[in-house]
Amino acid sequence: MKISWMYLVDKFYNKSPKVRRLITRIRFREKNIYIKLLGSDIYINTIRENGYMRAYRLCSQSSLLRDEIAVLSNLASLLRNGDSFVDIGANVGIFSVHLSKYKTILSDFRIYAFEAHPDTYLRLKENSLKHKFSAQNIAISDQQKTMKFVDGAVSHVFTTVENSTEYNIVDEVIEVDCFRLDRLDIHGSSLVMKIDVEGQELNVLEGASELFQKNRVKAVYLDGFTRNSEVLSFLVARDFVFFDGRSLERCDGNVFSLLAISKMKLKQL
């Protein structure tokens, strides 16, 4: 009879609480501490709430678990029927795929995803077909033209030649068609925008200026934001207030995950 590893763990560890407590105390020094999960500080005992302690250690090693899960939860809380989610720099569509499930309870909710890299877009398109949202292989900027982008070892560092860093392969250049967001056919009474564009945030915002003028933008989430006074000034001038996208704490804009919410729209939430 073949005995599985999981059977042994269950029998001699999970169902042997004294043994489990002893091993857990050896691995984790017992203390009461604050850990950060889902963007919030939570007070635990490292032994009694050991599952949360292990989850905290796992999350600390993954940007998706540490940062983006909390942001996704906070963005979802802003959505209402009639809204649209605009995913700029969508990559393969992690944000769009997750938020697409809200279409089952928000009957007039739409998603528009944009990805500049043609290869990454192929996977975004597959995800968009499965989860039924719109996807386009274009870049969003402040002008309608063709721009040169540089690749990298992984898809999330794809950026314009002007914004290239040591993470890019400067001789791997791809030309991409760029469009202003306010020239595209975007439906929705109010928009929740996510922007992850490796240093081109201001160009994207300026290319959406007419949407801001018409008070159609409810919120803007800037992923991996490096403080840019022009970006902050653009949003302040249009009466947006700043929050940490992970914790929802009010801030001055100097955060990695910046969530800007329209004061007018905030009153309606």
mmCIF file of C-alpha atoms in Angstrom:
data_model
loop_
_atom_site.group_PDB
_atom_site.id
_atom_site.type_symbol
_atom_site.label_atom_id
_atom_site.label_comp_id
_atom_site.label_asym_id
_atom_site.label_seq_id
_atom_site.Cartn_x
_atom_site.Cartn_y
_atom_site.Cartn_z
ATOM 1 C CA MET A 1 0.000 0.000 0.000
ATOM 2 C CA LYS A 2 1.421 3.347 -1.052
ATOM 3 C CA ILE A 3 1.198 5.999 1.665
ATOM 4 C CA SER A 4 1.160 9.595 0.453
ATOM 5 C CA TRP A 5 3.190 12.397 1.973
ATOM 6 C CA MET A 6 0.004 14.363 2.623
ATOM 7 C CA TYR A 7 -1.453 11.439 4.583
ATOM 8 C CA LEU A 8 1.601 11.355 6.855
ATOM 9 C CA VAL A 9 1.492 15.115 7.402
ATOM 10 C CA ASP A 10 -2.205 14.965 8.250
ATOM 11 C CA LYS A 11 -1.884 12.010 10.612
ATOM 12 C CA PHE A 12 1.317 12.846 12.459
ATOM 13 C CA TYR A 13 1.237 16.653 12.294
ATOM 14 C CA ASN A 14 -2.229 18.127 11.721
ATOM 15 C CA LYS A 15 -3.994 15.537 13.904
ATOM 16 C CA SER A 16 -1.289 15.524 16.591
ATOM 17 C CA PRO A 17 -1.797 18.979 18.133
ATOM 18 C CA LYS A 18 0.926 18.638 20.775
ATOM 19 C CA VAL A 19 3.480 17.614 18.154
ATOM 20 C CA ARG A 20 2.277 20.402 15.870
ATOM 21 C CA ARG A 21 2.540 22.985 18.658
ATOM 22 C CA LEU A 22 6.083 21.840 19.513
ATOM 23 C CA ILE A 23 7.276 21.968 15.886
ATOM 24 C CA THR A 24 5.591 25.323 15.339
ATOM 25 C CA ARG A 25 7.301 26.793 18.415
ATOM 26 C CA ILE A 26 10.646 25.553 17.135
ATOM 27 C CA ARG A 27 10.069 27.144 13.702
ATOM 28 C CA PHE A 28 8.422 30.357 14.943
ATOM 29 C CA ARG A 29 9.395 32.120 18.150
ATOM 30 C CA GLU A 30 6.161 32.846 20.008
ATOM 31 C CA LYS A 31 5.260 36.500 20.267
ATOM 32 C CA ASN A 32 2.414 38.918 19.673
ATOM 33 C CA ILE A 33 3.124 41.112 16.661
ATOM 34 C CA TYR A 34 1.532 43.182 13.945
ATOM 35 C CA ILE A 35 1.725 41.770 10.445
ATOM 36 C CA LYS A 36 0.472 43.294 7.194
ATOM 37 C CA LEU A 37 -2.103 41.308 5.224
ATOM 38 C CA LEU A 38 -4.388 42.619 2.479
ATOM 39 C CA GLY A 39 -2.988 46.104 2.997
ATOM 40 C CA SER A 40 -3.865 46.286 6.702
ATOM 41 C CA ASP A 41 -1.952 45.814 9.973
ATOM 42 C CA ILE A 42 -3.303 42.820 11.915
ATOM 43 C CA TYR A 43 -2.335 41.882 15.489
ATOM 44 C CA ILE A 44 -1.616 38.146 15.899
ATOM 45 C CA ASN A 45 0.178 35.576 17.978
ATOM 46 C CA THR A 46 2.800 33.839 15.844
ATOM 47 C CA ILE A 47 1.848 30.393 17.237
ATOM 48 C CA ARG A 48 -1.901 30.585 17.832
ATOM 49 C CA GLU A 49 -2.499 32.310 14.486
ATOM 50 C CA ASN A 50 0.323 30.546 12.718
ATOM 51 C CA GLY A 51 -1.565 30.250 9.441
ATOM 52 C CA TYR A 52 -1.706 34.027 9.177
ATOM 53 C CA MET A 53 1.980 34.212 10.088
ATOM 54 C CA ARG A 54 2.868 31.818 7.277
ATOM 55 C CA ALA A 55 0.615 33.736 4.884
ATOM 56 C CA TYR A 56 2.419 36.947 5.837
ATOM 57 C CA ARG A 57 5.811 35.402 5.066
ATOM 58 C CA LEU A 58 4.546 34.110 1.740
ATOM 59 C CA CYS A 59 2.987 37.461 0.793
ATOM 60 C CA SER A 60 6.167 39.355 1.638
ATOM 61 C CA GLN A 61 7.935 37.434 -1.131
ATOM 62 C CA SER A 62 5.351 38.196 -3.850
ATOM 63 C CA SER A 63 4.354 41.624 -5.168
ATOM 64 C CA LEU A 64 1.046 40.188 -6.377
ATOM 65 C CA LEU A 65 0.122 38.888 -2.929
ATOM 66 C CA ARG A 66 1.729 41.746 -0.985
ATOM 67 C CA ASP A 67 0.505 44.696 -3.045
ATOM 68 C CA GLU A 68 -1.919 43.973 -5.862
ATOM 69 C CA ILE A 69 -4.493 41.827 -4.040
ATOM 70 C CA ALA A 70 -5.189 44.668 -1.589
ATOM 71 C CA VAL A 71 -5.346 47.211 -4.421
ATOM 72 C CA LEU A 72 -7.779 45.056 -6.390
ATOM 73 C CA SER A 73 -10.036 44.803 -3.372
ATOM 74 C CA ASN A 74 -10.016 48.580 -2.925
ATOM 75 C CA LEU A 75 -10.672 49.269 -6.607
ATOM 76 C CA ALA A 76 -13.582 46.837 -6.590
ATOM 77 C CA SER A 77 -15.152 48.761 -3.708
ATOM 78 C CA LEU A 78 -15.351 51.851 -5.943
ATOM 79 C CA LEU A 79 -17.303 50.170 -8.745
ATOM 80 C CA ARG A 80 -20.963 50.905 -9.328
ATOM 81 C CA ASN A 81 -23.436 49.962 -12.042
ATOM 82 C CA GLY A 82 -22.766 52.057 -15.142
ATOM 83 C CA ASP A 83 -19.033 52.391 -14.425
ATOM 84 C CA SER A 84 -16.208 51.270 -16.686
ATOM 85 C CA PHE A 85 -12.767 50.018 -15.678
ATOM 86 C CA VAL A 86 -9.973 51.231 -17.972
ATOM 87 C CA ASP A 87 -6.818 49.123 -17.716
ATOM 88 C CA ILE A 88 -3.889 51.028 -19.288
ATOM 89 C CA GLY A 89 -0.737 48.943 -19.443
ATOM 90 C CA ALA A 90 -2.818 45.839 -18.815
ATOM 91 C CA ASN A 91 -0.052 43.272 -19.395
ATOM 92 C CA VAL A 92 -1.925 39.933 -19.521
ATOM 93 C CA GLY A 93 -4.906 41.449 -17.695
ATOM 94 C CA ILE A 94 -4.627 40.453 -14.031
ATOM 95 C CA PHE A 95 -6.697 43.490 -12.984
ATOM 96 C CA SER A 96 -9.198 43.170 -15.824
ATOM 97 C CA VAL A 97 -9.695 39.425 -15.328
ATOM 98 C CA HIS A 98 -10.296 39.808 -11.606
ATOM 99 C CA LEU A 99 -12.700 42.726 -11.933
ATOM 100 C CA SER A 100 -14.590 41.110 -14.818
ATOM 101 C CA LYS A 101 -16.386 38.884 -12.311
ATOM 102 C CA TYR A 102 -18.296 41.972 -11.101
ATOM 103 C CA LYS A 103 -20.195 42.001 -14.378
ATOM 104 C CA THR A 104 -22.434 39.329 -12.838
ATOM 105 C CA ILE A 105 -23.737 41.815 -10.241
ATOM 106 C CA LEU A 106 -23.200 45.097 -12.132
ATOM 107 C CA SER A 107 -25.279 44.675 -15.281
ATOM 108 C CA ASP A 108 -23.900 47.755 -17.059
ATOM 109 C CA PHE A 109 -20.232 47.435 -16.107
ATOM 110 C CA ARG A 110 -17.582 47.364 -18.847
ATOM 111 C CA ILE A 111 -13.822 46.806 -19.020
ATOM 112 C CA TYR A 112 -11.372 48.234 -21.557
ATOM 113 C CA ALA A 113 -7.825 46.879 -21.500
ATOM 114 C CA PHE A 114 -4.872 48.293 -23.466
ATOM 115 C CA GLU A 115 -1.462 46.644 -23.874
ATOM 116 C CA ALA A 116 1.321 47.994 -26.094
ATOM 117 C CA HIS A 117 3.561 44.923 -26.396
ATOM 118 C CA PRO A 118 2.330 42.740 -29.299
ATOM 119 C CA ASP A 119 3.479 39.463 -27.749
ATOM 120 C CA THR A 120 2.038 40.195 -24.289
ATOM 121 C CA TYR A 121 -1.152 41.317 -25.986
ATOM 122 C CA LEU A 122 -1.692 37.824 -27.417
ATOM 123 C CA ARG A 123 -2.132 36.485 -23.881
ATOM 124 C CA LEU A 124 -4.236 39.487 -22.872
ATOM 125 C CA LYS A 125 -6.485 38.812 -25.867
ATOM 126 C CA GLU A 126 -6.908 35.172 -24.836
ATOM 127 C CA ASN A 127 -7.894 36.298 -21.349
ATOM 128 C CA SER A 128 -10.251 38.948 -22.705
ATOM 129 C CA LEU A 129 -12.085 36.372 -24.815
ATOM 130 C CA LYS A 130 -12.454 34.001 -21.873
ATOM 131 C CA HIS A 131 -13.621 36.692 -19.448
ATOM 132 C CA LYS A 132 -15.506 38.819 -21.984
ATOM 133 C CA PHE A 133 -13.887 42.240 -21.850
ATOM 134 C CA SER A 134 -12.466 44.536 -24.538
ATOM 135 C CA ALA A 135 -8.719 44.429 -25.304
ATOM 136 C CA GLN A 136 -6.630 46.409 -27.786
ATOM 137 C CA ASN A 137 -2.977 46.203 -28.826
ATOM 138 C CA ILE A 138 -2.209 49.935 -28.620
ATOM 139 C CA ALA A 139 -0.421 52.347 -26.313
ATOM 140 C CA ILE A 140 -2.227 55.222 -24.607
ATOM 141 C CA SER A 141 -0.481 58.591 -24.717
ATOM 142 C CA ASP A 142 -1.130 62.310 -25.296
ATOM 143 C CA GLN A 143 -0.791 62.108 -29.097
ATOM 144 C CA GLN A 144 -1.928 59.901 -31.931
ATOM 145 C CA LYS A 145 1.292 58.676 -33.509
ATOM 146 C CA THR A 146 3.726 55.773 -33.703
ATOM 147 C CA MET A 147 6.285 55.552 -30.892
ATOM 148 C CA LYS A 148 9.353 53.395 -30.310
ATOM 149 C CA PHE A 149 9.350 51.065 -27.294
ATOM 150 C CA VAL A 150 12.127 48.890 -25.863
ATOM 151 C CA ASP A 151 11.711 45.370 -24.531
ATOM 152 C CA GLY A 152 13.135 43.713 -21.452
ATOM 153 C CA ALA A 153 13.698 40.260 -19.996
ATOM 154 C CA VAL A 154 10.101 40.192 -18.709
ATOM 155 C CA SER A 155 6.939 41.798 -20.051
ATOM 156 C CA HIS A 156 6.211 44.327 -17.303
ATOM 157 C CA VAL A 157 9.288 46.524 -18.062
ATOM 158 C CA PHE A 158 8.262 47.314 -21.648
ATOM 159 C CA THR A 159 8.528 51.110 -22.075
ATOM 160 C CA THR A 160 9.316 53.915 -24.483
ATOM 161 C CA VAL A 161 12.885 54.516 -25.625
ATOM 162 C CA GLU A 162 12.918 57.795 -23.653
ATOM 163 C CA ASN A 163 12.003 56.011 -20.405
ATOM 164 C CA SER A 164 14.327 53.019 -20.793
ATOM 165 C CA THR A 165 16.390 51.896 -17.800
ATOM 166 C CA GLU A 166 18.985 49.257 -17.034
ATOM 167 C CA TYR A 167 16.114 46.736 -17.022
ATOM 168 C CA ASN A 168 15.545 47.206 -20.758
ATOM 169 C CA ILE A 169 17.328 45.725 -23.792
ATOM 170 C CA VAL A 170 17.976 48.895 -25.740
ATOM 171 C CA ASP A 171 18.562 47.234 -29.118
ATOM 172 C CA GLU A 172 15.184 45.445 -29.032
ATOM 173 C CA VAL A 173 12.962 48.221 -30.372
ATOM 174 C CA ILE A 174 9.287 47.805 -31.300
ATOM 175 C CA GLU A 175 7.111 50.458 -32.938
ATOM 176 C CA VAL A 176 3.661 50.826 -31.398
ATOM 177 C CA ASP A 177 0.616 52.875 -32.415
ATOM 178 C CA CYS A 178 -0.396 55.381 -29.731
ATOM 179 C CA PHE A 179 -3.789 57.010 -29.159
ATOM 180 C CA ARG A 180 -5.323 59.543 -26.804
ATOM 181 C CA LEU A 181 -7.814 57.923 -24.451
ATOM 182 C CA ASP A 182 -10.320 60.742 -24.934
ATOM 183 C CA ARG A 183 -10.402 59.956 -28.671
ATOM 184 C CA LEU A 184 -11.441 56.341 -28.108
ATOM 185 C CA ASP A 185 -14.970 55.022 -27.742
ATOM 186 C CA ILE A 186 -15.115 54.548 -23.965
ATOM 187 C CA HIS A 187 -18.567 54.052 -22.455
ATOM 188 C CA GLY A 188 -19.539 54.488 -18.826
ATOM 189 C CA SER A 189 -20.977 57.222 -16.648
ATOM 190 C CA SER A 190 -17.802 57.226 -14.587
ATOM 191 C CA LEU A 191 -14.414 55.620 -15.107
ATOM 192 C CA VAL A 192 -12.023 53.867 -12.759
ATOM 193 C CA MET A 193 -8.614 53.968 -14.435
ATOM 194 C CA LYS A 194 -5.564 51.853 -13.667
ATOM 195 C CA ILE A 195 -2.308 53.127 -15.184
ATOM 196 C CA ASP A 196 0.884 51.043 -15.249
ATOM 197 C CA VAL A 197 3.046 52.569 -17.969
ATOM 198 C CA GLU A 198 6.628 52.703 -16.697
ATOM 199 C CA GLY A 199 7.082 56.476 -16.414
ATOM 200 C CA GLN A 200 4.546 57.718 -18.966
ATOM 201 C CA GLU A 201 1.779 58.547 -16.511
ATOM 202 C CA LEU A 202 1.592 62.246 -17.364
ATOM 203 C CA ASN A 203 1.255 61.523 -21.095
ATOM 204 C CA VAL A 204 -1.627 59.152 -20.412
ATOM 205 C CA LEU A 205 -3.407 61.638 -18.159
ATOM 206 C CA GLU A 206 -2.999 64.503 -20.620
ATOM 207 C CA GLY A 207 -4.383 62.247 -23.349
ATOM 208 C CA ALA A 208 -7.498 61.784 -21.202
ATOM 209 C CA SER A 209 -7.957 65.496 -20.404
ATOM 210 C CA GLU A 210 -11.397 65.760 -22.019
ATOM 211 C CA LEU A 211 -12.666 62.894 -19.874
ATOM 212 C CA PHE A 212 -11.521 64.797 -16.803
ATOM 213 C CA GLN A 213 -13.117 68.026 -18.063
ATOM 214 C CA LYS A 214 -16.447 66.216 -18.403
ATOM 215 C CA ASN A 215 -16.099 64.826 -14.827
ATOM 216 C CA ARG A 216 -16.230 61.264 -16.108
ATOM 217 C CA VAL A 217 -13.193 60.029 -14.162
ATOM 218 C CA LYS A 218 -14.026 58.679 -10.728
ATOM 219 C CA ALA A 219 -10.606 57.336 -9.754
ATOM 220 C CA VAL A 220 -7.090 56.868 -11.068
ATOM 221 C CA TYR A 221 -4.791 54.158 -9.734
ATOM 222 C CA LEU A 222 -1.085 54.577 -10.586
ATOM 223 C CA ASP A 223 0.798 51.330 -10.153
ATOM 224 C CA GLY A 224 4.493 51.506 -9.279
ATOM 225 C CA PHE A 225 4.301 55.280 -9.047
ATOM 226 C CA THR A 226 7.526 57.249 -8.715
ATOM 227 C CA ARG A 227 6.710 60.693 -7.354
ATOM 228 C CA ASN A 228 6.183 63.120 -10.231
ATOM 229 C CA SER A 229 5.136 66.659 -9.306
ATOM 230 C CA GLU A 230 3.525 67.246 -12.712
ATOM 231 C CA VAL A 231 1.323 64.165 -12.349
ATOM 232 C CA LEU A 232 0.271 65.192 -8.845
ATOM 233 C CA SER A 233 -0.389 68.774 -9.982
ATOM 234 C CA PHE A 234 -2.531 67.491 -12.862
ATOM 235 C CA LEU A 235 -4.719 65.548 -10.451
ATOM 236 C CA VAL A 236 -4.857 68.227 -7.742
ATOM 237 C CA ALA A 237 -5.927 70.819 -10.319
ATOM 238 C CA ARG A 238 -8.873 68.551 -11.173
ATOM 239 C CA ASP A 239 -9.912 68.190 -7.532
ATOM 240 C CA PHE A 240 -8.624 64.695 -6.782
ATOM 241 C CA VAL A 241 -7.505 63.549 -3.345
ATOM 242 C CA PHE A 242 -4.781 60.963 -2.697
ATOM 243 C CA PHE A 243 -4.830 57.616 -0.915
ATOM 244 C CA ASP A 244 -2.419 54.731 -0.550
ATOM 245 C CA GLY A 245 -3.862 52.165 -2.952
ATOM 246 C CA ARG A 246 -3.086 49.300 -0.578
ATOM 247 C CA SER A 247 -4.154 50.656 2.817
ATOM 248 C CA LEU A 248 -6.623 53.410 1.719
ATOM 249 C CA GLU A 249 -4.895 55.814 4.099
ATOM 250 C CA ARG A 250 -4.893 59.460 3.028
ATOM 251 C CA CYS A 251 -1.468 60.542 1.755
ATOM 252 C CA ASP A 252 0.398 63.336 -0.023
ATOM 253 C CA GLY A 253 0.924 61.286 -3.187
ATOM 254 C CA ASN A 254 4.396 60.052 -2.332
ATOM 255 C CA VAL A 255 3.506 56.341 -2.357
ATOM 256 C CA PHE A 256 4.297 53.388 -4.606
ATOM 257 C CA SER A 257 0.612 52.536 -5.074
ATOM 258 C CA LEU A 258 -1.202 55.827 -5.590
ATOM 259 C CA LEU A 259 -4.994 55.963 -5.715
ATOM 260 C CA ALA A 260 -6.479 59.346 -6.632
ATOM 261 C CA ILE A 261 -10.241 59.783 -6.199
ATOM 262 C CA SER A 262 -12.371 62.669 -7.447
ATOM 263 C CA LYS A 263 -13.782 64.677 -4.533
ATOM 264 C CA MET A 264 -17.092 65.003 -6.338
ATOM 265 C CA LYS A 265 -17.329 61.262 -7.017
ATOM 266 C CA LEU A 266 -16.153 60.440 -3.500
ATOM 267 C CA LYS A 267 -19.246 62.120 -2.067
ATOM 268 C CA GLN A 268 -21.414 59.797 -4.146
ATOM 269 C CA LEU A 269 -19.830 56.558 -2.888
#
